[in-house]
Coordinates of C-alpha atoms in Angstrom, one line a residue:
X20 CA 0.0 0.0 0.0
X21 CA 1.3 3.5 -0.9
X22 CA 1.7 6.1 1.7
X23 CA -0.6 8.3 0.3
X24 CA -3.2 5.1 0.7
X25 CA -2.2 4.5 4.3
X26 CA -2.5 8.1 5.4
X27 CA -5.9 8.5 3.9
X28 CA -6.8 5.2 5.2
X29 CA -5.6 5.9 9.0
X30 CA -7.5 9.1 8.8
X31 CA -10.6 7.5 7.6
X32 CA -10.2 5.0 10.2
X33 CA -9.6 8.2 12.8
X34 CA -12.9 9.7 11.3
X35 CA -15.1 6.4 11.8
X36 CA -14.2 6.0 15.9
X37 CA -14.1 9.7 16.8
X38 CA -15.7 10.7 19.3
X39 CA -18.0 13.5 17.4
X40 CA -19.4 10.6 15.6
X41 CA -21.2 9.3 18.6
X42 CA -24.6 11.0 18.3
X43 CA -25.0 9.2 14.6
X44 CA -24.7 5.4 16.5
X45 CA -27.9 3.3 17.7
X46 CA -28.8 0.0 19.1
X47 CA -29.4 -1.1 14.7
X48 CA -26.7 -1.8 12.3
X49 CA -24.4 1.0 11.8
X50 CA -21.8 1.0 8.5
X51 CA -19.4 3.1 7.4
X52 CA -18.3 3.4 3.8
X53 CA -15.8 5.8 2.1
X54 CA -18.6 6.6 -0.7
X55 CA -22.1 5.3 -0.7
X56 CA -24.0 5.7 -3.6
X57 CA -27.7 6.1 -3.8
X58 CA -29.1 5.2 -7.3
X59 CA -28.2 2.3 -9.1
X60 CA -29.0 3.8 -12.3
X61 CA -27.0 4.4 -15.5
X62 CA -24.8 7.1 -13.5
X63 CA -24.5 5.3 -10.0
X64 CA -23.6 2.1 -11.4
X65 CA -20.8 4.0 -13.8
X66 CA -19.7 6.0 -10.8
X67 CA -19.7 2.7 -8.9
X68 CA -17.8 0.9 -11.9
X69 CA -15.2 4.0 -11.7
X70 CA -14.4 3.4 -8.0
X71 CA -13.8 0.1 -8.1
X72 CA -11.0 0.4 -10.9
X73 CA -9.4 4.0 -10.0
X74 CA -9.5 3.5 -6.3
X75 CA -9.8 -0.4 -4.9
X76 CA -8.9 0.1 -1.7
X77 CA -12.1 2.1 -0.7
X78 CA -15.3 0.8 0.9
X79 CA -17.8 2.1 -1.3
X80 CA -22.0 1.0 -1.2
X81 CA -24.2 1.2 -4.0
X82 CA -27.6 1.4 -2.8
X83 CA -30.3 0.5 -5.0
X84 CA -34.3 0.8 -4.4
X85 CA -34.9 -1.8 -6.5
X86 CA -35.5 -5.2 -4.9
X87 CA -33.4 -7.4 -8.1
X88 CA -30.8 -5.7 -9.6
X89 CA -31.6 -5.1 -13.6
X90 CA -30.5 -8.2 -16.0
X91 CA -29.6 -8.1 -19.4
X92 CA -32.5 -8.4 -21.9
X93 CA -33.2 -11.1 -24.4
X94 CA -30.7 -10.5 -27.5
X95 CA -33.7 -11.4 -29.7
X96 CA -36.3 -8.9 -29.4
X97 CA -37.4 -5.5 -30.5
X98 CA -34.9 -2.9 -28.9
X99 CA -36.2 -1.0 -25.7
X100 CA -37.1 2.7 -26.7
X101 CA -35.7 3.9 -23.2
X102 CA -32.6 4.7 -24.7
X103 CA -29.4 6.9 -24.8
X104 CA -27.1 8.7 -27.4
X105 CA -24.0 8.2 -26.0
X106 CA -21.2 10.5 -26.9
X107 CA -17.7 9.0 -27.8
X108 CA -16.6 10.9 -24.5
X109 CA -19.3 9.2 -22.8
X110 CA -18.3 5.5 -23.8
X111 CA -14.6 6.1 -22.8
X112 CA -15.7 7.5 -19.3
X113 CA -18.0 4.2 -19.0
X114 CA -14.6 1.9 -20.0
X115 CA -13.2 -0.4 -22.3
X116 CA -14.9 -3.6 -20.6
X117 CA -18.5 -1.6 -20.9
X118 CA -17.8 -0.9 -24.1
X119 CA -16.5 -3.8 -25.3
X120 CA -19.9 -5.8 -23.9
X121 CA -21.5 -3.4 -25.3
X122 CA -20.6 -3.1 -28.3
X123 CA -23.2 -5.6 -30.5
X124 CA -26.1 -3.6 -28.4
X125 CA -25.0 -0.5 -29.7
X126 CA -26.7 2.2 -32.4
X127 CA -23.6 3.5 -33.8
X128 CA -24.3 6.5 -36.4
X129 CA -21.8 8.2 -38.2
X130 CA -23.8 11.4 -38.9
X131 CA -26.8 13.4 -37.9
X132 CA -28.6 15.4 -39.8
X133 CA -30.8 18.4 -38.6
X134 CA -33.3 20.6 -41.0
X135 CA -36.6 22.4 -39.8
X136 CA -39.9 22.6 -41.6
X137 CA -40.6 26.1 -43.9
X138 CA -36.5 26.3 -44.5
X139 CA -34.4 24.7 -47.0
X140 CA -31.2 24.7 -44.9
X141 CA -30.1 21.7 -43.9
X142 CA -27.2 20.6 -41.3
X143 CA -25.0 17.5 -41.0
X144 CA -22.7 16.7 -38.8
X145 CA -20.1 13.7 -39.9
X146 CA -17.9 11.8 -37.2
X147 CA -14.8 13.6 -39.8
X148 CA -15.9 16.5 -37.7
X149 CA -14.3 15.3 -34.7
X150 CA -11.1 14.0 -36.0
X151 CA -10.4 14.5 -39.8
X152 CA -8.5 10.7 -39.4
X153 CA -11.0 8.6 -39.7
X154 CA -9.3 5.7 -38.1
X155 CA -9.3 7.7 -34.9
X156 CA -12.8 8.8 -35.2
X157 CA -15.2 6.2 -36.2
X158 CA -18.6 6.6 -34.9
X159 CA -20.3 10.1 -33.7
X160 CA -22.3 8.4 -31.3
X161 CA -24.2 5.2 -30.3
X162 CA -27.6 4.5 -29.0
X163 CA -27.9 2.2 -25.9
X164 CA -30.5 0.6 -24.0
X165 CA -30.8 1.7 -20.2
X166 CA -32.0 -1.6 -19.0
X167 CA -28.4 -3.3 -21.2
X168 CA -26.3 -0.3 -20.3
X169 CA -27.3 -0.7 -16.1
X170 CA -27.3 -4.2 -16.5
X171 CA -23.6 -4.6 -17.8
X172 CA -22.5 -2.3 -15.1
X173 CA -23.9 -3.9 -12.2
X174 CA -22.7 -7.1 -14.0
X175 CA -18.9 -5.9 -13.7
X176 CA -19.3 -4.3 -10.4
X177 CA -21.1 -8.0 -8.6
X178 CA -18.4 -9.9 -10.5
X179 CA -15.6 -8.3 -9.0
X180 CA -17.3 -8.8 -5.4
X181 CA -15.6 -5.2 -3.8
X182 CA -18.2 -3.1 -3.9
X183 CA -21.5 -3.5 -1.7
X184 CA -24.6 -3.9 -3.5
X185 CA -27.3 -3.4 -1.2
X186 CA -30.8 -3.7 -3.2
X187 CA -34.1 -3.1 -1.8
X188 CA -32.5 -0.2 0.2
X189 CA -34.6 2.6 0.7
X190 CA -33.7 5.9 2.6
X191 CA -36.0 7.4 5.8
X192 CA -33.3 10.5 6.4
X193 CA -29.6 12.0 5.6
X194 CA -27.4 14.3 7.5
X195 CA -25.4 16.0 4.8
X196 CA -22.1 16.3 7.6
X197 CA -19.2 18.8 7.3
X198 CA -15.8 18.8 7.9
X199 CA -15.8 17.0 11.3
X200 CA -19.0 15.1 11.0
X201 CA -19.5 12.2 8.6
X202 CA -22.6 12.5 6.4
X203 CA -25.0 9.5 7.5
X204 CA -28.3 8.1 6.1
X205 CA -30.4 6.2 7.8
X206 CA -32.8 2.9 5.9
X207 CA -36.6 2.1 5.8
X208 CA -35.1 -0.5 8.5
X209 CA -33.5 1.5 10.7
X210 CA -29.7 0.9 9.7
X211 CA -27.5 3.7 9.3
X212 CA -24.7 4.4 6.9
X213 CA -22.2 6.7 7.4
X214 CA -20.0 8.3 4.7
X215 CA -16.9 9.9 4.2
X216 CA -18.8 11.3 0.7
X217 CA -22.9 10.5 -0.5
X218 CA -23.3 11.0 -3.7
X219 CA -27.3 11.2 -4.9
X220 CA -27.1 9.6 -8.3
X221 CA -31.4 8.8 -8.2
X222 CA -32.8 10.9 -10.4
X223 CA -34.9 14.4 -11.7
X224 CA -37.0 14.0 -8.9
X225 CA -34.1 13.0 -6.2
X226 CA -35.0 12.0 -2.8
X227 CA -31.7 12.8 -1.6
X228 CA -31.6 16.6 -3.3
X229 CA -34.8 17.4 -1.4
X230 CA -33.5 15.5 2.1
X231 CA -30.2 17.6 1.9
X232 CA -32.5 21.0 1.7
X233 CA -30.8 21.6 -2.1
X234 CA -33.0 24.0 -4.2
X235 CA -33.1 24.1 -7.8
X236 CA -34.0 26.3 -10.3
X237 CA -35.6 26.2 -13.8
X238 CA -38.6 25.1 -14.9
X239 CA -40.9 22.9 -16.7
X240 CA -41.0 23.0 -21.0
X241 CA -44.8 23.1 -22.1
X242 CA -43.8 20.1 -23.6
X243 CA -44.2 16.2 -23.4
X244 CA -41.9 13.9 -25.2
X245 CA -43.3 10.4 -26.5
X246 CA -40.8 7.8 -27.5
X247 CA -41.0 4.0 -29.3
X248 CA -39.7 2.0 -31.3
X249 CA -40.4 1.5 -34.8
X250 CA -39.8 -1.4 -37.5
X251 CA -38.4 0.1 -41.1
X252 CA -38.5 -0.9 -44.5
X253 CA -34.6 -0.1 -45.0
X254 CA -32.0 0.0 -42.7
X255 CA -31.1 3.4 -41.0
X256 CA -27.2 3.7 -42.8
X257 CA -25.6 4.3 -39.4
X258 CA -27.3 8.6 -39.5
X259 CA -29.5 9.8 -36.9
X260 CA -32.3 11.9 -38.5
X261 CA -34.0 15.1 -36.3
X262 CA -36.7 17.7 -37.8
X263 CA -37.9 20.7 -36.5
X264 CA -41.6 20.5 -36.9
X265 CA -43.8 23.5 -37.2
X266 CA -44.7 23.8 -33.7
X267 CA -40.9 23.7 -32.9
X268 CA -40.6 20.4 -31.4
X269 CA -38.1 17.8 -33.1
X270 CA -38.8 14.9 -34.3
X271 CA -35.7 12.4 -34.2
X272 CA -35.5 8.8 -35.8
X273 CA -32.2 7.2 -34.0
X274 CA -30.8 3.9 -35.0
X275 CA -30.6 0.8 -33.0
X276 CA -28.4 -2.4 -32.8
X277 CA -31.2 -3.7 -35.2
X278 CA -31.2 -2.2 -38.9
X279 CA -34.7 -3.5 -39.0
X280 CA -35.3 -0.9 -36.3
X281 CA -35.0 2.7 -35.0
X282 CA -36.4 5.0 -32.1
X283 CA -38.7 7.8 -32.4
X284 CA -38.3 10.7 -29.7
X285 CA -40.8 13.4 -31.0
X286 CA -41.0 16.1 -28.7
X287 CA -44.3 18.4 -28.3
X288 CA -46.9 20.1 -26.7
X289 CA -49.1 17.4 -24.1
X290 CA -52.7 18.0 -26.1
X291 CA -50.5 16.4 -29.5
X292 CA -49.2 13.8 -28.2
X293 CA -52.2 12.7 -26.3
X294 CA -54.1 12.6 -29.3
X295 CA -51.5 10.4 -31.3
X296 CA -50.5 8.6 -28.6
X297 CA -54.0 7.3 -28.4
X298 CA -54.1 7.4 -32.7
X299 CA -54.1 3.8 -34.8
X300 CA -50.8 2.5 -35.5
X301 CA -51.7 3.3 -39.7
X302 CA -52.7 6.7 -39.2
X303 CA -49.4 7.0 -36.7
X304 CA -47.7 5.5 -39.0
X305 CA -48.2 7.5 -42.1
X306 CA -48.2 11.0 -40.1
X307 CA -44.5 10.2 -39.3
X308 CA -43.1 9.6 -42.5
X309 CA -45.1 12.7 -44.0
X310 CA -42.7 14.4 -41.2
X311 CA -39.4 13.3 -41.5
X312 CA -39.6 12.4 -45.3
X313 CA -40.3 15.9 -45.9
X314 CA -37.4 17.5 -47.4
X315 CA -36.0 20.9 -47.4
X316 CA -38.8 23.6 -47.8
X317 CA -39.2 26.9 -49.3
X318 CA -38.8 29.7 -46.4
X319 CA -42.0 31.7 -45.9
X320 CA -42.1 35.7 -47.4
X321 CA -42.3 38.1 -44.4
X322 CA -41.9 41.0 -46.3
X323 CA -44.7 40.1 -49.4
X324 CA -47.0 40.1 -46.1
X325 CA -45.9 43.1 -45.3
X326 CA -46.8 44.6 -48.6
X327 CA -50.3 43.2 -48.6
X328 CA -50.6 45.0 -45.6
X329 CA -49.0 48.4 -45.4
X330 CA -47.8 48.9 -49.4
X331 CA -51.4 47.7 -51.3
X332 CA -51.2 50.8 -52.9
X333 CA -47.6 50.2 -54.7
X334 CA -44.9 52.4 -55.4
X335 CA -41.1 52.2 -54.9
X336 CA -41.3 51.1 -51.3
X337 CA -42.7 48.0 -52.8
X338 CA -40.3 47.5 -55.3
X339 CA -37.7 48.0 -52.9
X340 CA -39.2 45.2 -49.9
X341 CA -39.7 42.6 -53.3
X342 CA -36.2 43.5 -54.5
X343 CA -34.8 43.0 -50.9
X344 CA -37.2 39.5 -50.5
X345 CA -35.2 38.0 -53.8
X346 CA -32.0 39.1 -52.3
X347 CA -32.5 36.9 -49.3
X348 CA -34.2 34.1 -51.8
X349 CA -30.9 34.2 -53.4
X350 CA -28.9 34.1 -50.3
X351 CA -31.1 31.3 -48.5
X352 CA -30.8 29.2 -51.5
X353 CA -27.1 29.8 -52.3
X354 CA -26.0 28.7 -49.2
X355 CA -28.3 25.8 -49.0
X356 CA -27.3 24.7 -52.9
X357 CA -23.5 25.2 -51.9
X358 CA -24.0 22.8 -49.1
X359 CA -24.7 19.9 -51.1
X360 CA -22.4 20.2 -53.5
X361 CA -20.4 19.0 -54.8
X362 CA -21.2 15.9 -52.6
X363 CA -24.9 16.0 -51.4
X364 CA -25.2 15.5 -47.8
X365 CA -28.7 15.9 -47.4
X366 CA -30.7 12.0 -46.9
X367 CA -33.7 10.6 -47.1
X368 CA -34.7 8.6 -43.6
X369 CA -36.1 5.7 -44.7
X370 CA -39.7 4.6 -44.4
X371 CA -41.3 3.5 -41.1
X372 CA -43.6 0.5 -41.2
X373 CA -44.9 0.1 -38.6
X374 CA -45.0 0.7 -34.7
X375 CA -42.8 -1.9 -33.0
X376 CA -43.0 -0.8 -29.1
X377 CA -45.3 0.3 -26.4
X378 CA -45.3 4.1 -26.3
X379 CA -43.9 5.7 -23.2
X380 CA -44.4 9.6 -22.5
X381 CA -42.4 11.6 -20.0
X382 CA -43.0 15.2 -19.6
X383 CA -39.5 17.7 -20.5
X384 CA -38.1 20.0 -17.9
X385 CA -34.9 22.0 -17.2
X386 CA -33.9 22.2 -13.8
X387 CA -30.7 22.6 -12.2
X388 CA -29.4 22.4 -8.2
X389 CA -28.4 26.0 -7.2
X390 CA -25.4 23.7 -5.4
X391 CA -24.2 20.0 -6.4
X392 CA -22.0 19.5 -3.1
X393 CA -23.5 20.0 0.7
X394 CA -21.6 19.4 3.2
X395 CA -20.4 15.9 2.5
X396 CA -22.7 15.2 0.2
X397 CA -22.5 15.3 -3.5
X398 CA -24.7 15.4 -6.6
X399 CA -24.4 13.8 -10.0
X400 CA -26.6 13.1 -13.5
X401 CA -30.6 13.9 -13.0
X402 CA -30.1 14.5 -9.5
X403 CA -28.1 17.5 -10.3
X404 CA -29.6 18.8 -13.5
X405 CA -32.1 17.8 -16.2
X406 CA -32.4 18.8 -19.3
X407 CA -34.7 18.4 -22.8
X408 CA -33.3 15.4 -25.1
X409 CA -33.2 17.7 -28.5
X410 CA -29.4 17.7 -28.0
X411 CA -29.3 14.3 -26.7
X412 CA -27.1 15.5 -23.8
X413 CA -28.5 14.3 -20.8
X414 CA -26.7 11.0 -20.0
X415 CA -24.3 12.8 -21.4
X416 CA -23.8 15.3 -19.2
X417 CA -24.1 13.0 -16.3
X418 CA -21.1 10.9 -17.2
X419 CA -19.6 14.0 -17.2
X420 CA -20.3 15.1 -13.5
X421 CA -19.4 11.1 -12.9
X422 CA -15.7 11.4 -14.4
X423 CA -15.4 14.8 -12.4
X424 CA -16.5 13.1 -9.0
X425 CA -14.0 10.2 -9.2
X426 CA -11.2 13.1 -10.3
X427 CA -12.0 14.9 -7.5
X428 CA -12.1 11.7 -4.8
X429 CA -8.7 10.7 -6.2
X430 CA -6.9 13.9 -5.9
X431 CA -7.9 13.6 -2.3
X432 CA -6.9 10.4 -1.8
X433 CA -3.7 10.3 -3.5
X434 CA -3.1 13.5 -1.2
X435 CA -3.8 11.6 1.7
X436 CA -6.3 13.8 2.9
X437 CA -10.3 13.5 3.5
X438 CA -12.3 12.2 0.5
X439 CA -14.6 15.5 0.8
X440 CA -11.7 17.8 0.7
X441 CA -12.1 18.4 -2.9
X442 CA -15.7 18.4 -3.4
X443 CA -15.8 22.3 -3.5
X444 CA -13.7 22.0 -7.0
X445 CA -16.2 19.3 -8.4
X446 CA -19.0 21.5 -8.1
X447 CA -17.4 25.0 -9.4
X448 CA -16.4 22.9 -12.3
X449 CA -19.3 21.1 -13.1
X450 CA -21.9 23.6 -12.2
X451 CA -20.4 26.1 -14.5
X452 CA -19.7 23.8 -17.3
X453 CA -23.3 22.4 -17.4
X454 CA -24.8 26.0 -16.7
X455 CA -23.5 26.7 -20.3
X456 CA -24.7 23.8 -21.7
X457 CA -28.4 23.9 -20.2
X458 CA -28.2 27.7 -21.2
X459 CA -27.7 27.2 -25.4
X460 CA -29.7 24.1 -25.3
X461 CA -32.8 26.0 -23.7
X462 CA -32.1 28.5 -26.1
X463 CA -32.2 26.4 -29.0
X464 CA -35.4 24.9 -27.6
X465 CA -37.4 28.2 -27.2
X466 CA -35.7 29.5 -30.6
X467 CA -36.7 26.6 -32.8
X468 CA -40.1 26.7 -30.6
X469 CA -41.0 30.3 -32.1
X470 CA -42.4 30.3 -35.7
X471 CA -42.4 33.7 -36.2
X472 CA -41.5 34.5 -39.6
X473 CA -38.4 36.7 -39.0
X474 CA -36.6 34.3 -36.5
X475 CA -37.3 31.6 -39.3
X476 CA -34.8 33.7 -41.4
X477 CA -32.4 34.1 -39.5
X478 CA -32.2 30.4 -38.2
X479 CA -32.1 29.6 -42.1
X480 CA -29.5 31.7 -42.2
X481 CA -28.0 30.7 -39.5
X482 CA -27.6 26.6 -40.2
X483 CA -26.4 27.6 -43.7
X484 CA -23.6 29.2 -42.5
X485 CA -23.2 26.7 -39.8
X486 CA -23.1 24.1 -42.1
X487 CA -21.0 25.7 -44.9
X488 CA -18.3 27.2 -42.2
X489 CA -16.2 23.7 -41.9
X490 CA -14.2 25.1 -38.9
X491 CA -17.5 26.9 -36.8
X492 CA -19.3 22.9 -37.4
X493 CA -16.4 21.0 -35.9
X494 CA -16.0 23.0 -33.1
X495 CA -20.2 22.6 -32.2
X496 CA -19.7 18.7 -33.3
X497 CA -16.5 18.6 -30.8
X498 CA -18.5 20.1 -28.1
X499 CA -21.1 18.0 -28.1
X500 CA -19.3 15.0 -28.0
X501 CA -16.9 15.7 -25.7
X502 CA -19.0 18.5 -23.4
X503 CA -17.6 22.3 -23.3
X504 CA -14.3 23.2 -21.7
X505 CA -14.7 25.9 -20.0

């Protein structure tokens, strides 16, 4: 053992008998761990799977409400729409091993392209715009099952028998603890656990959050997202396919590890998707593919409404607003022509058949703790910050806060110091990094949200430039792949 590994251990073991600790013991089981986990989820499994590799020598519980944990599902079946797009960030962070388990129940898509309704612009980002060496960049991301991702974690962690998996564990209270005083939870049962560091990894609507007295702000989107899976008459070509419908809520088409197969995430207002949710199949069905297999449209005239308006009578103010509208034309459709050419970018998605899933509807938010770290305890994923799926960020962005964590925990321990000492730095980090990152992605949501004719312009103007300036689409295609370094 290292000295840093005996100091730390020596003062955990100091921290454990101290006298101060005395008011947290009773007459009912009473365990201390260097990091206890709430949530077995995708995030406290990974953060689980992290500890166990980086830092062996710790005592760490994962504590799961769940009475079973979750166990792989059949190989031959239609894929689960409870999904993720996983960034190629996002797979390294989960490991090789995951990954490598993984990898047959993986999406992967090499592209993604994005175009709105009433706009001919059309954006595609290409895994060549996050390394121009295709050998070091093969995939821009991969859709994964929750219940295969969790299940391959908890797989890794039980196998390697270090980590205590305690299922059917449910929480009565926490003390968050400070700098002399360990942060404890207390069961359903009775027990207590005491930690050098709890992390709350359970969730949007985390029990643990609320127990610490952590506020958060944001709100709720007037929007509900509904998500299946769907069977196709042609596989999916390894792109994910999102449009921008004319209420402003996308409609993606991700692929699965099935070619036969793809997931549907369409994102709008609750009264819409209550009334297709409840729709046939057939008229579902053929609503869908009048959506995505709609192709780039002609951009609607503000200023010939303008002239019906205000300039009926004619006259050179006319001529000039007409002249002015066929400048733009010629603008809108330059850019959009010079995209695809002189090899066209712009695809087809290919036809959906039919309705292949139960449908699941979730309502979208965007919250985010005004703190991630109290006293001892810690935050991560959902429990910290949610966030709506048009940018596919949310796991994401929790795998992020997950990587951070176990950085943090290990400075302190190769340091030989408490495992909280460092917690201050994960959350300055973090909460500033994913403040950015909710910030354009709810401005993106209420920008693509507003039809007004103007804005439609200038966000046809905007993805054409995006699109035709090679250096300003690697740089958004990096960031969201690898998060925003700030």
């Amino acid at each position: 053992m290292s000295a840093a590994a005996l100091t730390s251990r020596l003062r955990r073991e100091w921290i454990k008998h101290a006298p101060s600790m005395s008011r947290y013991l009773t007459t009912t089981t009473d365990e201390f761990f260097d990091v206890a986990i709430v949530g077995g989820g995708a995030a406290g499994s990974c953060l689980a799977n992290l500890l166990r590799k980086n830092l062996p020598d710790l005592r760490v519980a994962l504590l799961e409400a769940r009475e079973n944990p979750p166990s792989q599902p059949p190989a031959e079946r239609v894929p689960n729409p409870r999904s993720y797009a996983l960034s190629p960030q996002s797979l390294k962070i989960l490991g090789e091993s995951v990954h490598s388990t993984l990898d047959d129940r993986l999406g992967y898509y090499d592209s993604m392209q994005v175009w709105q309704a009433n706009s001919p612009s059309t954006l595609t980002f290409t895994s060549r715009d996050l390394d121009a060496d295709p050998e070091k960049s093969t995939y821009l991301g991969a859709c994964c099952e929750d219940q295969a991702l969790v299940a391959t974690l908890w797989e890794e962690i039980q196998a390697a028998e270090v980590t205590e998996c305690l299922t059917d564990t449910r929480l009565k209270s926490v003390k968050c603890g400070d700098s002399t005083m360990l942060a404890s939870a207390q069961t359903e049962d009775g027990s207590i656990i005491r930690a050098s560091v709890l992390v709350g990894a359970d969730g949007g609507n985390s029990w643990v959050r609320k127990a610490a007295g952590i506020s958060r702000i944001g709100g709720e989107y007037e929007q509900h997202a509904l998500t299946f899976t769907v069977s196709l008459t042609d596989p999916i070509m390894r792109r994910a396919f999102q449009r921008y419908l004319v209420d402003g809520g996308p409609l993606a088409l991700l692929p699965t590890y099935s070619p036969k197969h793809a997931v549907v995430v369409w994102s709008t207002s609750p009264e819409t998707l209550s009334e297709w949710k409840g729709a046939c199949d057939e008229d579902l069905v053929h609503h869908l593919n009048s959506c995505l297999r709609e192709g780039p449209q002609r951009v609607p005239s503000f200023m010939e409404d303008n002239m019906n308006q205000s300039w009926s009578a004619g006259g050179i103010f006319s001529n000039i607003a007409y002249g002015a509208e066929r400048v733009l034309d010629a603008v809108h459709y330059g850019l959009a022509m010079a995209s695809q050419h002189p090899n066209p970018t712009f695809l087809v998605p290919p036809t959906i058949s039919g309705i292949a899933s139960p449908k699941f509807t979730f309502p979208l938010s965007c919250f985010q703790a005004t703190t991630y770290v109290k006293g001892r305890i810690a935050l991560v994923a959902d429990a910290a910050h949610t966030v709506h799926p048009m940018a596919g960020q949310g796991l994401n962005l929790g795998l992020a806060d997950v990587r951070a964590l176990v950085d943090s925990l290990e400075k302190a321990h190769s340091s030989g110091m408490d495992l909280s000492s460092f917690l201050h730095e994960y959350n300055s980090n973090r909460h500033r990094s994913v403040s950015v990152s909710l910030g354009g992605i709810h401005a993106l949501q209420r920008l693509f949200r507003n039809q007004d004719t103007l804005l439609t312009h200038a966000k046809t103007f905007g993805l054409n430039v995006v699109q035709n300036v090679g250096p300003l689409r690697r740089q958004l295609a990096v960031a969201a792949a690898h998060g925003i370094a700030i």
